[in-house]
Amino acid sequence: MLRLATAALVGTAIEFYDFFVYGTAAALVLGPLFFPSFSPLAGTLAAFGTFGVGFLARPLGSALFGHIGDRYGRRPVLLGSLLLTGLATVAVGCVPSFASIGIAAPVLLLLLRFLQGLGLGGEWGGAVLLTAEHAPERRRGLWSSFPQMGPATGFLLANGLTLALSGALSEARFSAWGWRVPFWAAGLLALAGLWLRRSVEETPEFRALAESGRQADAPLAEAVRGHWGLLLLTGGAMAVGYAVFYTVTTWSLAYATARHGVDRTVMLAIVMAAVLLMGLVTPLLAVLGDRWGRRPLCLAGSAACAAWMFPFVALLHTADPLLMTVGCVGALLAMVLMFAVVGAYLPELYPPRLRCTGAAVGYNLGGVLGGALTPVVATALADGSGPPWGVAVYLTAVSLVSLGCFALLPDTRPATVRAARSEPAVA
């Protein structure tokens, strides 16, 4: 289990590195380089718009790779999604700026971001099923939390490299070529991930499906037809995790550096400290999920996010590094209460023949609702001189929507999850 979980963690970390390095670049440099005729605010909005395209592509990637995972096995998903995301990320680092090739530059950026999202949409389903379907029932939450540490690890890798380059290079050199280096590094990371995953075995549950010939012929159609309510509820439930995470890790970078003049290096260090703490507590909270059930932690996390959004915005507006750190840490700790256990929770909601498609599509629908729109909406709502209370209202509303969705989902306490994984009673 440790070898399998490590392979899931490393691959997920690499794919999220690819995804996050784009978000950091969008917050810091992509606006003036690829949308130079826009005002600073409009340029940032446009850069975050291309950032959001990756989230729109993720449900499509979930459907594509979910079909492969439910028809042909979880293992091909792990390899194909990593290869696609890695190639697209390296290519982003090679796109010339608007000054060199004109309108083709943002068009290429948009296309490659779409491919990034397509690959990442398939990654999560394959990684969590690798651990969830190999793990013993009473430790499924713990082992499934390894892929959930991937986003934190990938973010730290992406922003650590960006922080090092930002500190070592002048502003002119960083804008000219330094921001591209993290994208090029994705190629080496993808090769390392493919090497690590080359010997991963197929999961026992899929092998049993294949031996009995019970794979779904059209997993997405079957999931939509028989479980549309469950798909919508899981998408709405996951929105809070995306909204809070990308507000802290992406929007706050742009807000603090552009509005308050906080040094880019200082703000990256603040966000990285908060993400590091989030990653460290993830397996500890997952153990609680194994003991007490996934749904109670999801409810607690959504409620905590709703309660913390106004303090978070107030602390961020102070531009004081210590207070901003408290705000970011509090937001991510509230979010991870939910995020730590969904790697086990979502797969348990779906029957094995539809699990790769259902869990991944539901998970990534939350990305469209909470991740694609949040940086754009938050940037627009923060336009003004006072504290951006509109951002707090928006995030609180998203948190309450997710809280309602989790309240309508069934519990899957480990002791009551049946070996056959029959579908829950949701239309």
Coordinates of C-alpha atoms in Angstrom, one line a residue:
M1 CA 0.0 0.0 0.0
L2 CA 2.8 2.4 0.8
R3 CA 4.4 1.9 -2.7
L4 CA 1.0 2.3 -4.4
A5 CA 0.1 5.4 -2.4
T6 CA 3.4 6.9 -3.0
A7 CA 3.0 6.4 -6.8
A8 CA -0.4 8.1 -6.6
L9 CA 0.9 11.0 -4.5
V10 CA 3.9 11.7 -6.8
G11 CA 1.9 11.5 -10.0
T12 CA -0.8 13.7 -8.6
A13 CA 1.7 16.2 -7.2
I14 CA 3.4 16.5 -10.6
E15 CA 0.1 17.1 -12.4
F16 CA -1.0 19.7 -9.9
Y17 CA 2.4 21.3 -10.2
D18 CA 1.7 21.7 -13.9
F19 CA -1.7 23.2 -13.1
F20 CA -0.6 25.5 -10.3
V21 CA 2.5 26.9 -12.1
Y22 CA 0.1 28.3 -14.6
G23 CA -2.1 29.9 -11.9
T24 CA 0.9 31.6 -10.3
A25 CA 2.1 32.9 -13.7
A26 CA -1.4 34.2 -14.4
A27 CA -1.4 36.1 -11.1
L28 CA 2.1 37.6 -11.6
V29 CA 3.1 38.0 -15.3
L30 CA 0.8 36.6 -18.0
G31 CA -1.5 39.7 -18.1
P32 CA 1.1 42.2 -19.4
L33 CA 2.9 39.6 -21.6
F34 CA -0.1 38.2 -23.4
F35 CA -2.7 41.0 -23.0
P36 CA -0.6 44.1 -23.2
S37 CA -3.3 46.4 -24.6
F38 CA -5.5 45.8 -21.6
S39 CA -5.4 47.9 -18.4
P40 CA -3.7 46.2 -15.5
L41 CA -7.0 45.1 -14.0
A42 CA -8.4 43.9 -17.4
G43 CA -5.1 42.1 -18.1
T44 CA -5.3 40.2 -14.8
L45 CA -8.9 39.3 -15.5
A46 CA -8.0 38.1 -19.0
A47 CA -5.1 36.0 -17.6
F48 CA -7.4 34.5 -15.0
G49 CA -9.9 33.8 -17.8
T50 CA -7.4 31.5 -19.5
F51 CA -6.7 30.0 -16.1
G52 CA -10.4 29.2 -15.8
V53 CA -10.4 27.4 -19.1
G54 CA -8.5 24.6 -17.5
F55 CA -11.3 24.0 -15.0
L56 CA -13.9 24.0 -17.8
A57 CA -11.8 21.2 -19.5
R58 CA -11.5 19.1 -16.4
P59 CA -15.0 17.5 -16.5
L60 CA -14.4 16.7 -20.1
G61 CA -11.1 15.0 -19.1
S62 CA -13.0 13.2 -16.4
A63 CA -15.5 11.9 -18.9
L64 CA -12.8 10.9 -21.4
F65 CA -10.4 9.2 -18.9
G66 CA -13.3 8.0 -16.8
H67 CA -14.5 6.0 -19.8
I68 CA -11.0 4.5 -20.2
G69 CA -10.8 3.8 -16.5
D70 CA -14.2 2.1 -16.3
R71 CA -13.9 0.2 -19.6
Y72 CA -10.2 -0.7 -19.7
G73 CA -8.7 -0.2 -16.3
R74 CA -7.5 2.4 -13.8
R75 CA -3.8 2.0 -14.8
P76 CA -4.0 3.4 -18.3
V77 CA -5.6 6.6 -16.8
L78 CA -2.6 7.1 -14.5
L79 CA -0.2 7.0 -17.4
G80 CA -2.1 8.9 -20.1
S81 CA -3.3 11.8 -18.0
L82 CA 0.2 12.4 -16.7
L83 CA 1.7 12.4 -20.2
L84 CA -0.9 14.8 -21.6
T85 CA -0.6 17.3 -18.8
G86 CA 3.2 17.3 -18.8
L87 CA 3.5 17.9 -22.6
A88 CA 1.0 20.7 -22.5
T89 CA 2.8 22.4 -19.6
V90 CA 6.2 22.3 -21.3
A91 CA 4.6 23.8 -24.4
V92 CA 3.2 26.7 -22.4
G93 CA 6.7 27.6 -21.4
C94 CA 7.6 27.8 -25.1
V95 CA 4.7 30.1 -26.3
P96 CA 6.1 33.5 -27.5
S97 CA 4.6 36.6 -26.0
F98 CA 2.0 38.9 -27.7
A99 CA 4.8 41.2 -28.8
S100 CA 6.3 38.4 -30.9
I101 CA 3.4 36.7 -32.5
G102 CA 0.4 38.8 -31.8
I103 CA -3.1 37.3 -31.2
A104 CA -1.7 33.8 -31.7
A105 CA 0.0 34.0 -28.3
P106 CA -3.1 34.1 -26.1
V107 CA -4.9 31.7 -28.5
L108 CA -2.1 29.1 -28.0
L109 CA -2.1 29.8 -24.3
L110 CA -5.8 29.1 -24.2
L111 CA -5.5 25.8 -26.1
L112 CA -2.6 24.5 -24.0
R113 CA -4.5 25.4 -20.8
F114 CA -7.4 23.4 -22.1
L115 CA -5.2 20.4 -22.6
Q116 CA -3.7 20.8 -19.1
G117 CA -7.2 20.7 -17.7
L118 CA -8.1 17.7 -19.8
G119 CA -5.2 15.7 -18.4
L120 CA -5.8 16.8 -14.8
G121 CA -9.5 15.9 -15.1
G122 CA -8.5 12.3 -15.6
E123 CA -5.6 12.2 -13.1
W124 CA -7.7 12.5 -9.9
G125 CA -10.0 9.6 -10.6
G126 CA -7.2 7.3 -11.5
A127 CA -5.1 8.2 -8.5
V128 CA -7.7 8.0 -5.8
L129 CA -9.1 4.7 -7.2
L130 CA -5.6 3.2 -7.2
T131 CA -5.4 3.7 -3.5
A132 CA -9.1 3.3 -2.6
E133 CA -9.6 0.0 -4.4
H134 CA -6.4 -1.5 -3.0
A135 CA -6.8 -0.3 0.5
P136 CA -8.3 -2.3 3.4
E137 CA -11.8 -0.9 4.2
R138 CA -11.0 0.5 7.6
R139 CA -7.9 2.4 6.4
R140 CA -9.3 3.6 3.0
G141 CA -9.5 7.2 4.2
L142 CA -5.8 7.2 5.2
W143 CA -4.4 5.7 2.0
S144 CA -6.8 7.7 -0.2
S145 CA -5.5 10.9 1.5
F146 CA -2.1 10.4 -0.3
P147 CA -3.5 11.7 -3.6
Q148 CA -5.2 14.5 -1.6
M149 CA -1.7 15.6 -0.5
G150 CA -0.8 16.0 -4.2
P151 CA -2.2 19.5 -4.6
A152 CA -0.3 20.8 -1.6
T153 CA 2.9 19.1 -2.8
G154 CA 2.5 20.3 -6.4
F155 CA 1.7 23.8 -5.2
L156 CA 4.8 23.9 -3.0
L157 CA 7.0 22.7 -5.9
A158 CA 5.6 25.2 -8.4
N159 CA 5.7 28.2 -6.1
G160 CA 9.0 27.2 -4.5
L161 CA 10.7 27.2 -7.9
T162 CA 8.9 30.5 -8.8
L163 CA 9.9 32.0 -5.4
A164 CA 13.6 31.0 -6.0
L165 CA 13.6 32.5 -9.5
S166 CA 11.8 35.6 -8.4
G167 CA 14.4 36.2 -5.7
A168 CA 17.4 35.4 -7.9
L169 CA 16.4 37.3 -11.0
S170 CA 15.6 41.0 -11.7
E171 CA 12.1 41.9 -12.5
A172 CA 13.0 42.4 -16.2
R173 CA 14.7 38.9 -16.4
F174 CA 11.9 37.2 -14.6
S175 CA 9.3 38.7 -17.0
A176 CA 11.5 38.0 -20.0
W177 CA 12.3 34.3 -19.4
G178 CA 12.4 33.4 -15.7
W179 CA 8.7 32.6 -15.5
R180 CA 9.1 30.0 -18.2
V181 CA 11.6 27.8 -16.3
P182 CA 9.0 26.2 -14.0
F183 CA 7.0 25.2 -17.1
W184 CA 10.0 23.6 -18.8
A185 CA 10.8 21.7 -15.5
A186 CA 7.5 20.0 -15.9
G187 CA 8.9 17.7 -18.6
L188 CA 11.5 16.2 -16.3
L189 CA 8.9 15.8 -13.5
A190 CA 6.5 14.0 -15.9
L191 CA 9.3 11.6 -17.0
A192 CA 10.0 10.8 -13.3
G193 CA 6.3 10.2 -12.6
L194 CA 5.9 7.9 -15.6
W195 CA 8.9 5.9 -14.5
L196 CA 7.5 5.5 -11.0
R197 CA 4.0 4.5 -12.3
R198 CA 5.2 2.1 -14.9
S199 CA 4.9 -1.0 -12.6
V200 CA 1.6 -0.1 -10.9
E201 CA -0.8 -3.0 -10.8
E202 CA -4.4 -2.9 -11.8
T203 CA -6.8 -2.6 -8.8
P204 CA -8.5 -5.8 -7.5
E205 CA -12.0 -4.3 -8.0
F206 CA -11.5 -3.6 -11.7
R207 CA -9.9 -7.0 -12.2
A208 CA -13.0 -8.6 -10.8
L209 CA -15.2 -6.5 -13.0
A210 CA -13.1 -7.4 -16.1
E211 CA -13.2 -11.1 -15.3
S212 CA -16.9 -11.1 -15.0
G213 CA -17.4 -8.9 -18.0
R214 CA -19.5 -6.4 -16.1
Q215 CA -17.8 -3.2 -17.3
A216 CA -20.1 -0.4 -18.3
D217 CA -20.4 0.1 -22.1
A218 CA -21.0 3.8 -21.8
P219 CA -20.0 4.9 -18.3
L220 CA -20.9 8.6 -18.6
A221 CA -24.3 8.0 -20.2
E222 CA -25.1 5.4 -17.5
A223 CA -23.9 7.7 -14.7
V224 CA -25.9 10.6 -16.0
R225 CA -29.0 8.5 -16.6
G226 CA -29.0 6.7 -13.3
H227 CA -27.1 9.1 -11.0
W228 CA -27.6 12.6 -12.2
G229 CA -28.7 13.8 -8.8
L230 CA -25.6 12.4 -7.2
L231 CA -23.4 14.0 -9.9
L232 CA -24.9 17.4 -9.2
L233 CA -24.7 17.0 -5.5
T234 CA -21.0 16.0 -5.5
G235 CA -20.2 18.8 -7.9
G236 CA -21.9 21.4 -5.6
A237 CA -20.3 19.8 -2.5
M238 CA -16.8 20.1 -4.0
A239 CA -17.2 23.8 -5.0
V240 CA -16.1 25.1 -1.6
G241 CA -12.8 23.3 -1.7
Y242 CA -11.9 24.8 -5.1
A243 CA -13.2 28.3 -4.3
V244 CA -11.3 28.6 -1.0
F245 CA -8.1 27.0 -2.2
Y246 CA -7.8 29.1 -5.4
T247 CA -8.8 32.3 -3.6
V248 CA -5.9 31.8 -1.2
T249 CA -3.3 30.5 -3.6
T250 CA -4.1 32.5 -6.8
W251 CA -6.3 35.5 -6.2
S252 CA -4.6 36.6 -3.0
L253 CA -1.3 36.8 -4.8
A254 CA -2.6 39.2 -7.4
Y255 CA -4.6 41.2 -4.8
A256 CA -1.8 41.7 -2.3
T257 CA 0.9 42.5 -4.8
A258 CA -1.2 44.8 -7.1
R259 CA -3.5 46.5 -4.5
H260 CA -1.2 46.8 -1.5
G261 CA 2.2 46.6 -3.0
V262 CA 3.2 43.5 -1.0
D263 CA 6.5 42.1 -2.2
R264 CA 5.9 39.2 -4.5
T265 CA 8.4 37.0 -2.6
V266 CA 6.8 37.8 0.7
M267 CA 3.3 36.9 -0.6
L268 CA 4.5 33.6 -2.2
A269 CA 6.2 32.7 1.1
I270 CA 2.9 33.4 3.1
V271 CA 0.8 31.2 0.8
M272 CA 3.4 28.4 0.7
A273 CA 3.5 28.3 4.5
A274 CA -0.3 27.9 4.6
V275 CA -0.3 25.2 1.9
L276 CA 2.5 23.3 3.7
L277 CA 0.5 23.2 6.9
M278 CA -2.6 22.1 5.0
G279 CA -0.6 19.2 3.4
L280 CA 0.8 18.1 6.8
V281 CA -2.6 17.8 8.5
T282 CA -4.3 16.0 5.6
P283 CA -3.5 12.4 6.6
L284 CA -4.3 13.1 10.2
L285 CA -7.8 14.3 9.3
A286 CA -8.2 11.3 7.0
V287 CA -7.7 9.0 9.9
L288 CA -10.5 10.8 11.7
G289 CA -12.6 10.1 8.6
D290 CA -11.9 6.4 8.9
R291 CA -13.0 6.5 12.5
W292 CA -16.0 8.8 12.4
G293 CA -17.1 8.8 8.8
R294 CA -16.4 11.1 5.9
R295 CA -19.6 13.2 5.8
P296 CA -19.3 14.7 9.3
L297 CA -15.9 16.1 8.4
C298 CA -17.2 17.4 5.1
L299 CA -20.0 19.2 6.9
A300 CA -17.7 20.7 9.5
G301 CA -15.2 21.9 6.8
S302 CA -17.9 23.6 4.8
A303 CA -19.3 25.3 7.9
A304 CA -15.8 26.4 9.0
C305 CA -15.2 27.9 5.6
A306 CA -18.5 29.9 5.8
A307 CA -17.5 31.2 9.2
W308 CA -13.9 32.2 8.2
M309 CA -14.3 34.1 4.9
F310 CA -15.0 37.5 6.4
P311 CA -12.1 37.3 8.9
F312 CA -9.9 36.1 6.0
V313 CA -10.7 39.1 3.8
A314 CA -10.2 41.5 6.7
L315 CA -6.8 40.0 7.6
L316 CA -5.7 40.0 4.0
H317 CA -6.7 43.7 3.6
T318 CA -4.3 44.7 6.4
A319 CA -1.3 43.9 4.2
D320 CA 0.5 42.9 7.4
P321 CA 2.5 39.7 6.6
L322 CA 1.7 38.0 10.0
L323 CA -2.0 38.8 9.8
M324 CA -2.2 37.7 6.2
T325 CA -0.6 34.4 7.2
V326 CA -3.2 33.9 9.9
G327 CA -5.9 34.5 7.4
C328 CA -4.6 32.2 4.7
V329 CA -3.8 29.4 7.3
G330 CA -7.3 29.6 8.8
A331 CA -8.9 29.4 5.4
L332 CA -7.0 26.4 4.2
L333 CA -7.3 24.5 7.5
A334 CA -11.1 25.0 7.3
M335 CA -11.1 23.7 3.7
V336 CA -8.9 20.7 4.4
L337 CA -11.4 19.3 6.9
M338 CA -13.5 18.4 3.9
F339 CA -10.7 17.9 1.3
A340 CA -8.8 15.3 3.4
V341 CA -11.6 12.7 3.2
V342 CA -13.2 13.2 -0.3
G343 CA -10.6 10.9 -1.9
A344 CA -12.3 8.0 -0.1
Y345 CA -15.8 9.5 0.1
L346 CA -16.6 10.2 -3.5
P347 CA -15.5 6.7 -4.8
E348 CA -17.6 5.1 -2.1
L349 CA -20.7 6.9 -3.4
Y350 CA -20.6 5.2 -6.8
P351 CA -20.7 1.5 -7.8
P352 CA -17.5 0.0 -9.2
R353 CA -18.5 -0.1 -12.8
L354 CA -19.1 3.7 -12.9
R355 CA -16.7 4.8 -10.2
C356 CA -13.9 6.2 -12.3
T357 CA -16.3 8.3 -14.3
G358 CA -18.8 9.2 -11.6
A359 CA -16.4 10.2 -8.8
A360 CA -14.1 12.1 -11.2
V361 CA -16.9 14.0 -13.1
G362 CA -18.5 15.0 -9.8
Y363 CA -15.2 16.1 -8.3
N364 CA -14.3 18.2 -11.4
L365 CA -17.8 19.7 -11.7
G366 CA -16.9 21.3 -8.4
G367 CA -13.9 22.8 -10.1
V368 CA -16.0 24.5 -12.7
L369 CA -18.3 26.0 -10.0
G370 CA -15.7 26.9 -7.5
G371 CA -12.3 27.1 -9.3
A372 CA -12.9 28.5 -12.8
L373 CA -15.0 31.5 -11.7
T374 CA -13.5 32.4 -8.3
P375 CA -10.3 34.2 -9.3
V376 CA -12.2 36.2 -12.0
V377 CA -15.2 37.0 -9.7
A378 CA -12.9 37.8 -6.8
T379 CA -10.8 40.1 -8.9
A380 CA -13.9 42.0 -10.2
L381 CA -15.4 42.2 -6.7
A382 CA -12.2 43.6 -5.2
D383 CA -12.1 46.6 -7.5
G384 CA -12.2 49.5 -5.0
S385 CA -10.2 51.0 -2.2
G386 CA -11.9 49.4 0.8
P387 CA -11.8 45.8 2.1
P388 CA -13.2 43.5 -0.6
W389 CA -16.3 42.4 1.3
G390 CA -17.9 41.3 -1.9
V391 CA -15.3 38.5 -2.1
A392 CA -16.2 37.4 1.4
V393 CA -19.9 37.4 0.6
Y394 CA -19.3 35.3 -2.6
L395 CA -17.1 32.7 -0.8
T396 CA -19.5 32.5 2.1
A397 CA -22.3 31.8 -0.3
V398 CA -20.3 29.1 -2.1
S399 CA -19.5 27.5 1.3
L400 CA -23.2 27.4 2.3
V401 CA -24.2 25.8 -1.1
S402 CA -21.6 23.1 -0.5
L403 CA -22.8 22.6 3.1
G404 CA -26.3 22.0 1.8
C405 CA -25.1 19.5 -0.8
F406 CA -23.1 17.5 1.8
A407 CA -26.1 17.5 4.0
L408 CA -28.1 15.8 1.2
L409 CA -25.4 13.2 0.4
P410 CA -25.5 9.9 2.3
D411 CA -22.8 8.9 4.8
T412 CA -20.3 6.1 4.0
R413 CA -19.0 5.2 7.4
P414 CA -16.3 2.6 6.9
A415 CA -18.0 -0.1 9.0
T416 CA -21.2 0.1 6.9
V417 CA -19.7 0.3 3.4
R418 CA -20.7 -2.9 1.7
A419 CA -18.1 -4.9 -0.3
A420 CA -20.4 -4.7 -3.3
R421 CA -20.6 -0.9 -3.2
S422 CA -24.2 -0.6 -4.2
E423 CA -25.3 2.8 -5.3
P424 CA -26.9 5.2 -2.7
A425 CA -30.5 6.2 -2.9
V426 CA -30.0 9.5 -4.8
A427 CA -32.0 10.1 -8.0

